Amino acid sequence: MNRKYRKTIIAGNWKMNKTATETAQFAEAIKPLLPKTRACEAVICVPALNIAAAQKALKGSRIQVGAETLHEAASGAFTGEMAAGMLADIGVKYVIIGHSERRQYYNETDFTVNQKIRAALDAHLTPIVCVGESLQQRELGVEQELLAYQVMTAVSGLSAAEMKRVVIAYEPIWAIGTGKTATAEQAQEICAHIRACIRKKYDARTARAVSILYGGSMNTGNAAELLGMPDIDGGLIGGASLKPADFAKLIECPAQVENG
């Protein structure tokens, strides 16, 4: 975590959880728990049906509301989809792109991820781009090559200025929803590798400006150790973001790490 050069971001990914009513209840529960210090940017990415409820309930708080996906086209015959411009028009600032579940269940590829990043940036949204390896790929020892390919394909065609607007989330697939977590050293190694890939493609100034999050089951028990690593700039939080007390503690954690 290096706030001198880049944002620290704690972002929740609710996946397909909570109704609009439950979203409002979550907001009312978490608001009095939020720390006054602002050592990080706090975001919750919620199901599309809950965006309006979340925005209304969290208005005036420090938590920004994001979306969990978007379509790469600006408009068209894509029933059930959302365009980047639609999200921007209702005040969304962040959007998750390329989560492993989207890749697994909805056939998103590194190439469609690239198209979605382009759409998000053109609509002035901040994309949180997910990359990560499976357990089999890690056991084969190809995780660094795979991550380099994923990142370079995802950001293909972006200028250095556009690259600085992208957030990368490293999510080892084997640690998502399993309770398993990469050690802080393992997570740091991959996040540093991702930054090195960006440095090689662009330059050192661009690489040090990009926020890289860790997303493999970060929780209140391991967040401080993970956030203490120099190339981990926050977390993309799954299960813990659904619990007001836990998510508030995670939002507070960067300040605690920074103050020692």
PDB file of C-alpha atoms in Angstrom:
ATOM      1  CA  MET A   1       0.000   0.000   0.000  1.00  0.00           C
ATOM      2  CA  ASN A   2       1.586   3.247  -1.141  1.00  0.00           C
ATOM      3  CA  ARG A   3      -0.714   6.272  -0.805  1.00  0.00           C
ATOM      4  CA  LYS A   4       2.028   8.618  -1.972  1.00  0.00           C
ATOM      5  CA  TYR A   5       1.543   7.530  -5.574  1.00  0.00           C
ATOM      6  CA  ARG A   6      -1.896   5.930  -5.834  1.00  0.00           C
ATOM      7  CA  LYS A   7      -5.325   5.437  -4.277  1.00  0.00           C
ATOM      8  CA  THR A   8      -6.041   2.830  -1.660  1.00  0.00           C
ATOM      9  CA  ILE A   9      -9.415   1.282  -2.492  1.00  0.00           C
ATOM     10  CA  ILE A  10     -11.637  -1.017  -0.447  1.00  0.00           C
ATOM     11  CA  ALA A  11     -14.367  -2.264  -2.787  1.00  0.00           C
ATOM     12  CA  GLY A  12     -17.170  -4.674  -2.021  1.00  0.00           C
ATOM     13  CA  ASN A  13     -18.514  -7.127  -4.595  1.00  0.00           C
ATOM     14  CA  TRP A  14     -21.947  -8.257  -3.532  1.00  0.00           C
ATOM     15  CA  LYS A  15     -22.411 -10.673  -6.453  1.00  0.00           C
ATOM     16  CA  MET A  16     -26.083 -11.838  -6.571  1.00  0.00           C
ATOM     17  CA  ASN A  17     -26.936 -11.031  -2.965  1.00  0.00           C
ATOM     18  CA  LYS A  18     -29.390  -8.752  -1.136  1.00  0.00           C
ATOM     19  CA  THR A  19     -32.672  -7.252  -2.255  1.00  0.00           C
ATOM     20  CA  ALA A  20     -33.196  -3.513  -2.584  1.00  0.00           C
ATOM     21  CA  THR A  21     -34.834  -3.540   0.852  1.00  0.00           C
ATOM     22  CA  GLU A  22     -31.877  -5.391   2.357  1.00  0.00           C
ATOM     23  CA  THR A  23     -29.526  -2.949   0.634  1.00  0.00           C
ATOM     24  CA  ALA A  24     -31.196  -0.029   2.392  1.00  0.00           C
ATOM     25  CA  GLN A  25     -30.993  -1.887   5.709  1.00  0.00           C
ATOM     26  CA  PHE A  26     -27.279  -2.540   5.142  1.00  0.00           C
ATOM     27  CA  ALA A  27     -26.682   1.143   4.446  1.00  0.00           C
ATOM     28  CA  GLU A  28     -28.440   2.258   7.599  1.00  0.00           C
ATOM     29  CA  ALA A  29     -26.459  -0.259   9.634  1.00  0.00           C
ATOM     30  CA  ILE A  30     -23.042   0.659   8.247  1.00  0.00           C
ATOM     31  CA  LYS A  31     -23.262   4.459   8.208  1.00  0.00           C
ATOM     32  CA  PRO A  32     -22.758   4.960  11.957  1.00  0.00           C
ATOM     33  CA  LEU A  33     -19.856   2.476  11.886  1.00  0.00           C
ATOM     34  CA  LEU A  34     -17.821   4.216   9.188  1.00  0.00           C
ATOM     35  CA  PRO A  35     -14.488   5.683  10.344  1.00  0.00           C
ATOM     36  CA  LYS A  36     -14.002   9.428  10.107  1.00  0.00           C
ATOM     37  CA  THR A  37     -10.485   9.091   8.723  1.00  0.00           C
ATOM     38  CA  ARG A  38     -10.287   8.772   4.943  1.00  0.00           C
ATOM     39  CA  ALA A  39      -7.254   6.627   4.284  1.00  0.00           C
ATOM     40  CA  CYS A  40      -9.022   4.837   1.431  1.00  0.00           C
ATOM     41  CA  GLU A  41     -11.748   5.130  -1.152  1.00  0.00           C
ATOM     42  CA  ALA A  42     -14.720   2.957  -0.205  1.00  0.00           C
ATOM     43  CA  VAL A  43     -16.957   1.383  -2.850  1.00  0.00           C
ATOM     44  CA  ILE A  44     -19.698  -1.216  -2.956  1.00  0.00           C
ATOM     45  CA  CYS A  45     -20.511  -2.841  -6.283  1.00  0.00           C
ATOM     46  CA  VAL A  46     -24.059  -4.127  -6.091  1.00  0.00           C
ATOM     47  CA  PRO A  47     -26.537  -5.982  -8.345  1.00  0.00           C
ATOM     48  CA  ALA A  48     -28.028  -3.683 -10.988  1.00  0.00           C
ATOM     49  CA  LEU A  49     -31.475  -3.723  -9.380  1.00  0.00           C
ATOM     50  CA  ASN A  50     -29.961  -2.415  -6.137  1.00  0.00           C
ATOM     51  CA  ILE A  51     -27.942   0.494  -7.528  1.00  0.00           C
ATOM     52  CA  ALA A  52     -30.680   3.103  -7.046  1.00  0.00           C
ATOM     53  CA  ALA A  53     -31.504   1.848  -3.550  1.00  0.00           C
ATOM     54  CA  ALA A  54     -27.828   1.885  -2.574  1.00  0.00           C
ATOM     55  CA  GLN A  55     -27.285   5.377  -3.937  1.00  0.00           C
ATOM     56  CA  LYS A  56     -30.299   6.710  -2.072  1.00  0.00           C
ATOM     57  CA  ALA A  57     -29.472   4.992   1.200  1.00  0.00           C
ATOM     58  CA  LEU A  58     -25.752   5.867   1.124  1.00  0.00           C
ATOM     59  CA  LYS A  59     -26.167   9.464  -0.026  1.00  0.00           C
ATOM     60  CA  GLY A  60     -23.962  11.728   2.045  1.00  0.00           C
ATOM     61  CA  SER A  61     -21.795   8.854   3.267  1.00  0.00           C
ATOM     62  CA  ARG A  62     -18.250   8.153   2.111  1.00  0.00           C
ATOM     63  CA  ILE A  63     -19.210   4.959   0.257  1.00  0.00           C
ATOM     64  CA  GLN A  64     -19.505   5.162  -3.514  1.00  0.00           C
ATOM     65  CA  VAL A  65     -21.770   2.799  -5.437  1.00  0.00           C
ATOM     66  CA  GLY A  66     -20.482   0.702  -8.323  1.00  0.00           C
ATOM     67  CA  ALA A  67     -21.799  -1.898 -10.760  1.00  0.00           C
ATOM     68  CA  GLU A  68     -20.774  -5.531 -11.122  1.00  0.00           C
ATOM     69  CA  THR A  69     -20.534  -5.654 -14.930  1.00  0.00           C
ATOM     70  CA  LEU A  70     -21.454  -3.863 -18.141  1.00  0.00           C
ATOM     71  CA  HIS A  71     -21.792  -4.602 -21.848  1.00  0.00           C
ATOM     72  CA  GLU A  72     -19.107  -3.521 -24.257  1.00  0.00           C
ATOM     73  CA  ALA A  73     -21.531  -1.973 -26.765  1.00  0.00           C
ATOM     74  CA  ALA A  74     -22.891   1.549 -26.361  1.00  0.00           C
ATOM     75  CA  SER A  75     -26.434   0.376 -27.242  1.00  0.00           C
ATOM     76  CA  GLY A  76     -28.205  -2.277 -29.268  1.00  0.00           C
ATOM     77  CA  ALA A  77     -30.188  -5.499 -29.233  1.00  0.00           C
ATOM     78  CA  PHE A  78     -28.620  -7.010 -26.121  1.00  0.00           C
ATOM     79  CA  THR A  79     -31.592  -7.926 -23.946  1.00  0.00           C
ATOM     80  CA  GLY A  80     -30.925  -7.648 -20.236  1.00  0.00           C
ATOM     81  CA  GLU A  81     -27.572  -5.888 -20.583  1.00  0.00           C
ATOM     82  CA  MET A  82     -26.359  -2.478 -19.371  1.00  0.00           C
ATOM     83  CA  ALA A  83     -24.195  -0.055 -21.328  1.00  0.00           C
ATOM     84  CA  ALA A  84     -21.465   2.034 -19.737  1.00  0.00           C
ATOM     85  CA  GLY A  85     -23.323   5.232 -20.626  1.00  0.00           C
ATOM     86  CA  MET A  86     -26.414   4.009 -18.785  1.00  0.00           C
ATOM     87  CA  LEU A  87     -24.382   3.453 -15.623  1.00  0.00           C
ATOM     88  CA  ALA A  88     -22.636   6.808 -15.910  1.00  0.00           C
ATOM     89  CA  ASP A  89     -25.955   8.574 -16.438  1.00  0.00           C
ATOM     90  CA  ILE A  90     -27.264   7.406 -13.048  1.00  0.00           C
ATOM     91  CA  GLY A  91     -24.101   8.405 -11.222  1.00  0.00           C
ATOM     92  CA  VAL A  92     -22.161   5.136 -11.067  1.00  0.00           C
ATOM     93  CA  LYS A  93     -18.390   5.691 -10.783  1.00  0.00           C
ATOM     94  CA  TYR A  94     -16.892   2.189 -10.587  1.00  0.00           C
ATOM     95  CA  VAL A  95     -17.595  -1.050 -12.450  1.00  0.00           C
ATOM     96  CA  ILE A  96     -16.123  -4.537 -12.042  1.00  0.00           C
ATOM     97  CA  ILE A  97     -14.945  -6.094 -15.302  1.00  0.00           C
ATOM     98  CA  GLY A  98     -13.824  -9.646 -16.009  1.00  0.00           C
ATOM     99  CA  HIS A  99     -14.573 -11.279 -12.676  1.00  0.00           C
ATOM    100  CA  SER A 100     -13.768 -14.991 -12.799  1.00  0.00           C
ATOM    101  CA  GLU A 101     -17.459 -15.843 -12.394  1.00  0.00           C
ATOM    102  CA  ARG A 102     -18.289 -13.742 -15.455  1.00  0.00           C
ATOM    103  CA  ARG A 103     -15.527 -15.523 -17.352  1.00  0.00           C
ATOM    104  CA  GLN A 104     -16.686 -18.958 -16.163  1.00  0.00           C
ATOM    105  CA  TYR A 105     -20.454 -18.651 -16.467  1.00  0.00           C
ATOM    106  CA  TYR A 106     -20.895 -16.031 -19.199  1.00  0.00           C
ATOM    107  CA  ASN A 107     -17.954 -16.797 -21.469  1.00  0.00           C
ATOM    108  CA  GLU A 108     -16.184 -13.471 -21.034  1.00  0.00           C
ATOM    109  CA  THR A 109     -12.687 -13.588 -22.504  1.00  0.00           C
ATOM    110  CA  ASP A 110      -9.616 -11.417 -22.203  1.00  0.00           C
ATOM    111  CA  PHE A 111     -10.655  -9.817 -25.490  1.00  0.00           C
ATOM    112  CA  THR A 112     -14.169  -8.918 -24.340  1.00  0.00           C
ATOM    113  CA  VAL A 113     -12.637  -7.626 -21.112  1.00  0.00           C
ATOM    114  CA  ASN A 114     -10.493  -5.305 -23.233  1.00  0.00           C
ATOM    115  CA  GLN A 115     -13.587  -4.050 -25.070  1.00  0.00           C
ATOM    116  CA  LYS A 116     -15.428  -3.488 -21.800  1.00  0.00           C
ATOM    117  CA  ILE A 117     -12.527  -1.499 -20.358  1.00  0.00           C
ATOM    118  CA  ARG A 118     -12.612   0.706 -23.445  1.00  0.00           C
ATOM    119  CA  ALA A 119     -16.357   1.254 -23.010  1.00  0.00           C
ATOM    120  CA  ALA A 120     -15.971   2.061 -19.307  1.00  0.00           C
ATOM    121  CA  LEU A 121     -13.187   4.583 -19.844  1.00  0.00           C
ATOM    122  CA  ASP A 122     -15.071   6.273 -22.684  1.00  0.00           C
ATOM    123  CA  ALA A 123     -18.007   6.757 -20.283  1.00  0.00           C
ATOM    124  CA  HIS A 124     -15.668   8.117 -17.568  1.00  0.00           C
ATOM    125  CA  LEU A 125     -16.162   5.088 -15.333  1.00  0.00           C
ATOM    126  CA  THR A 126     -13.325   3.541 -13.328  1.00  0.00           C
ATOM    127  CA  PRO A 127     -12.959  -0.136 -14.282  1.00  0.00           C
ATOM    128  CA  ILE A 128     -11.888  -2.650 -11.629  1.00  0.00           C
ATOM    129  CA  VAL A 129     -10.382  -5.332 -13.845  1.00  0.00           C
ATOM    130  CA  CYS A 130     -10.116  -8.832 -12.386  1.00  0.00           C
ATOM    131  CA  VAL A 131      -7.310 -11.233 -13.253  1.00  0.00           C
ATOM    132  CA  GLY A 132      -6.226 -14.467 -11.607  1.00  0.00           C
ATOM    133  CA  GLU A 133      -5.170 -18.066 -11.949  1.00  0.00           C
ATOM    134  CA  SER A 134      -6.777 -21.392 -11.080  1.00  0.00           C
ATOM    135  CA  LEU A 135      -5.272 -23.838  -8.600  1.00  0.00           C
ATOM    136  CA  GLN A 136      -4.208 -26.120 -11.460  1.00  0.00           C
ATOM    137  CA  GLN A 137      -2.445 -23.245 -13.230  1.00  0.00           C
ATOM    138  CA  ARG A 138      -0.637 -22.302 -10.023  1.00  0.00           C
ATOM    139  CA  GLU A 139       0.417 -25.895  -9.417  1.00  0.00           C
ATOM    140  CA  LEU A 140       1.810 -26.006 -12.967  1.00  0.00           C
ATOM    141  CA  GLY A 141       3.888 -22.928 -12.170  1.00  0.00           C
ATOM    142  CA  VAL A 142       2.503 -20.817 -15.033  1.00  0.00           C
ATOM    143  CA  GLU A 143       0.723 -18.170 -12.956  1.00  0.00           C
ATOM    144  CA  GLN A 144       3.142 -15.343 -13.770  1.00  0.00           C
ATOM    145  CA  GLU A 145       3.003 -15.980 -17.517  1.00  0.00           C
ATOM    146  CA  LEU A 146      -0.790 -16.278 -17.370  1.00  0.00           C
ATOM    147  CA  LEU A 147      -1.198 -13.067 -15.364  1.00  0.00           C
ATOM    148  CA  ALA A 148       1.090 -11.174 -17.751  1.00  0.00           C
ATOM    149  CA  TYR A 149      -1.027 -12.353 -20.699  1.00  0.00           C
ATOM    150  CA  GLN A 150      -4.304 -11.455 -18.976  1.00  0.00           C
ATOM    151  CA  VAL A 151      -3.149  -7.969 -18.005  1.00  0.00           C
ATOM    152  CA  MET A 152      -1.495  -7.117 -21.314  1.00  0.00           C
ATOM    153  CA  THR A 153      -4.501  -8.318 -23.324  1.00  0.00           C
ATOM    154  CA  ALA A 154      -6.930  -6.472 -21.084  1.00  0.00           C
ATOM    155  CA  VAL A 155      -5.163  -3.115 -21.399  1.00  0.00           C
ATOM    156  CA  SER A 156      -4.202  -3.426 -25.065  1.00  0.00           C
ATOM    157  CA  GLY A 157      -4.694  -0.143 -26.898  1.00  0.00           C
ATOM    158  CA  LEU A 158      -4.831   2.032 -23.785  1.00  0.00           C
ATOM    159  CA  SER A 159      -2.669   5.122 -23.524  1.00  0.00           C
ATOM    160  CA  ALA A 160      -0.548   5.690 -20.421  1.00  0.00           C
ATOM    161  CA  ALA A 161      -3.057   8.304 -19.227  1.00  0.00           C
ATOM    162  CA  GLU A 162      -5.912   5.803 -19.639  1.00  0.00           C
ATOM    163  CA  MET A 163      -3.921   3.070 -17.906  1.00  0.00           C
ATOM    164  CA  LYS A 164      -3.644   5.272 -14.821  1.00  0.00           C
ATOM    165  CA  ARG A 165      -7.454   5.296 -14.633  1.00  0.00           C
ATOM    166  CA  VAL A 166      -7.664   1.482 -14.488  1.00  0.00           C
ATOM    167  CA  VAL A 167      -7.731  -0.493 -11.243  1.00  0.00           C
ATOM    168  CA  ILE A 168      -6.439  -4.074 -11.342  1.00  0.00           C
ATOM    169  CA  ALA A 169      -7.793  -6.681  -8.910  1.00  0.00           C
ATOM    170  CA  TYR A 170      -5.725  -9.837  -8.485  1.00  0.00           C
ATOM    171  CA  GLU A 171      -8.118 -12.627  -7.568  1.00  0.00           C
ATOM    172  CA  PRO A 172      -6.607 -16.105  -7.423  1.00  0.00           C
ATOM    173  CA  ILE A 173      -9.564 -18.197  -8.528  1.00  0.00           C
ATOM    174  CA  TRP A 174      -8.679 -20.912  -6.030  1.00  0.00           C
ATOM    175  CA  ALA A 175      -9.181 -18.436  -3.162  1.00  0.00           C
ATOM    176  CA  ILE A 176     -12.561 -16.966  -4.162  1.00  0.00           C
ATOM    177  CA  GLY A 177     -15.320 -18.081  -1.816  1.00  0.00           C
ATOM    178  CA  THR A 178     -13.278 -21.059  -0.607  1.00  0.00           C
ATOM    179  CA  GLY A 179     -11.925 -19.588   2.606  1.00  0.00           C
ATOM    180  CA  LYS A 180      -8.430 -20.176   1.262  1.00  0.00           C
ATOM    181  CA  THR A 181      -6.223 -17.140   1.009  1.00  0.00           C
ATOM    182  CA  ALA A 182      -2.877 -16.605  -0.612  1.00  0.00           C
ATOM    183  CA  THR A 183      -0.255 -15.699   1.940  1.00  0.00           C
ATOM    184  CA  ALA A 184       0.616 -12.029   2.087  1.00  0.00           C
ATOM    185  CA  GLU A 185       3.938 -12.890   0.459  1.00  0.00           C
ATOM    186  CA  GLN A 186       2.254 -14.811  -2.385  1.00  0.00           C
ATOM    187  CA  ALA A 187      -0.203 -11.986  -3.003  1.00  0.00           C
ATOM    188  CA  GLN A 188       2.581  -9.400  -2.918  1.00  0.00           C
ATOM    189  CA  GLU A 189       4.652 -11.413  -5.396  1.00  0.00           C
ATOM    190  CA  ILE A 190       1.864 -11.470  -7.959  1.00  0.00           C
ATOM    191  CA  CYS A 191       0.805  -7.849  -7.426  1.00  0.00           C
ATOM    192  CA  ALA A 192       4.443  -6.765  -7.856  1.00  0.00           C
ATOM    193  CA  HIS A 193       4.609  -8.885 -11.013  1.00  0.00           C
ATOM    194  CA  ILE A 194       1.490  -7.198 -12.387  1.00  0.00           C
ATOM    195  CA  ARG A 195       3.019  -3.790 -11.693  1.00  0.00           C
ATOM    196  CA  ALA A 196       6.231  -4.886 -13.410  1.00  0.00           C
ATOM    197  CA  CYS A 197       4.207  -5.878 -16.497  1.00  0.00           C
ATOM    198  CA  ILE A 198       2.601  -2.422 -16.584  1.00  0.00           C
ATOM    199  CA  ARG A 199       6.031  -0.824 -16.138  1.00  0.00           C
ATOM    200  CA  LYS A 200       7.415  -2.821 -19.057  1.00  0.00           C
ATOM    201  CA  LYS A 201       4.510  -1.852 -21.330  1.00  0.00           C
ATOM    202  CA  TYR A 202       4.373   1.803 -20.279  1.00  0.00           C
ATOM    203  CA  ASP A 203       6.862   3.304 -17.833  1.00  0.00           C
ATOM    204  CA  ALA A 204       7.670   3.474 -14.118  1.00  0.00           C
ATOM    205  CA  ARG A 205       5.515   6.550 -13.486  1.00  0.00           C
ATOM    206  CA  THR A 206       2.444   4.878 -14.989  1.00  0.00           C
ATOM    207  CA  ALA A 207       3.049   1.622 -13.129  1.00  0.00           C
ATOM    208  CA  ARG A 208       3.355   3.263  -9.738  1.00  0.00           C
ATOM    209  CA  ALA A 209       0.108   5.203 -10.326  1.00  0.00           C
ATOM    210  CA  VAL A 210      -2.058   2.087 -10.863  1.00  0.00           C
ATOM    211  CA  SER A 211      -3.936   0.742  -7.846  1.00  0.00           C
ATOM    212  CA  ILE A 212      -3.692  -3.047  -7.568  1.00  0.00           C
ATOM    213  CA  LEU A 213      -6.147  -4.753  -5.210  1.00  0.00           C
ATOM    214  CA  TYR A 214      -6.127  -8.229  -3.718  1.00  0.00           C
ATOM    215  CA  GLY A 215      -9.396 -10.114  -3.932  1.00  0.00           C
ATOM    216  CA  GLY A 216      -8.910 -13.635  -2.627  1.00  0.00           C
ATOM    217  CA  SER A 217     -11.040 -13.866   0.518  1.00  0.00           C
ATOM    218  CA  MET A 218      -9.690 -10.736   2.207  1.00  0.00           C
ATOM    219  CA  ASN A 219     -11.342 -10.359   5.603  1.00  0.00           C
ATOM    220  CA  THR A 220     -10.919  -8.615   8.953  1.00  0.00           C
ATOM    221  CA  GLY A 221      -8.454 -11.249  10.085  1.00  0.00           C
ATOM    222  CA  ASN A 222      -5.944 -10.979   7.250  1.00  0.00           C
ATOM    223  CA  ALA A 223      -6.493  -7.492   5.802  1.00  0.00           C
ATOM    224  CA  ALA A 224      -3.819  -5.706   7.840  1.00  0.00           C
ATOM    225  CA  GLU A 225      -1.071  -8.112   6.791  1.00  0.00           C
ATOM    226  CA  LEU A 226      -2.118  -7.964   3.145  1.00  0.00           C
ATOM    227  CA  LEU A 227      -2.444  -4.171   3.118  1.00  0.00           C
ATOM    228  CA  GLY A 228       0.975  -3.892   4.707  1.00  0.00           C
ATOM    229  CA  MET A 229       2.535  -5.132   1.468  1.00  0.00           C
ATOM    230  CA  PRO A 230       3.994  -2.415  -0.794  1.00  0.00           C
ATOM    231  CA  ASP A 231       2.177  -3.417  -3.997  1.00  0.00           C
ATOM    232  CA  ILE A 232      -1.248  -4.260  -2.523  1.00  0.00           C
ATOM    233  CA  ASP A 233      -3.355  -1.110  -2.636  1.00  0.00           C
ATOM    234  CA  GLY A 234      -6.617  -2.379  -1.214  1.00  0.00           C
ATOM    235  CA  GLY A 235      -9.077  -5.197  -1.581  1.00  0.00           C
ATOM    236  CA  LEU A 236     -11.985  -6.411  -3.680  1.00  0.00           C
ATOM    237  CA  ILE A 237     -14.081  -7.910  -0.908  1.00  0.00           C
ATOM    238  CA  GLY A 238     -16.680 -10.634  -1.355  1.00  0.00           C
ATOM    239  CA  GLY A 239     -18.428 -12.190   1.650  1.00  0.00           C
ATOM    240  CA  ALA A 240     -17.129  -9.711   4.228  1.00  0.00           C
ATOM    241  CA  SER A 241     -18.633  -6.796   2.268  1.00  0.00           C
ATOM    242  CA  LEU A 242     -22.121  -8.140   2.966  1.00  0.00           C
ATOM    243  CA  LYS A 243     -21.696  -7.631   6.727  1.00  0.00           C
ATOM    244  CA  PRO A 244     -21.853  -3.974   7.855  1.00  0.00           C
ATOM    245  CA  ALA A 245     -19.538  -4.387  10.849  1.00  0.00           C
ATOM    246  CA  ASP A 246     -16.921  -6.345   8.894  1.00  0.00           C
ATOM    247  CA  PHE A 247     -16.949  -4.029   5.895  1.00  0.00           C
ATOM    248  CA  ALA A 248     -16.651  -0.960   8.127  1.00  0.00           C
ATOM    249  CA  LYS A 249     -13.603  -2.524   9.805  1.00  0.00           C
ATOM    250  CA  LEU A 250     -12.048  -3.201   6.413  1.00  0.00           C
ATOM    251  CA  ILE A 251     -12.607   0.426   5.384  1.00  0.00           C
ATOM    252  CA  GLU A 252     -10.853   1.479   8.592  1.00  0.00           C
ATOM    253  CA  CYS A 253      -7.967  -0.950   8.164  1.00  0.00           C
ATOM    254  CA  PRO A 254      -5.812   1.120   5.752  1.00  0.00           C
ATOM    255  CA  ALA A 255      -5.602   3.949   8.271  1.00  0.00           C
ATOM    256  CA  GLN A 256      -4.543   1.515  10.978  1.00  0.00           C
ATOM    257  CA  VAL A 257      -1.856   0.031   8.733  1.00  0.00           C
ATOM    258  CA  GLU A 258      -0.630   3.468   7.740  1.00  0.00           C
ATOM    259  CA  ASN A 259      -0.373   4.566  11.372  1.00  0.00           C
ATOM    260  CA  GLY A 260       1.447   1.417  12.355  1.00  0.00           C
TER     261      GLY A 260
END
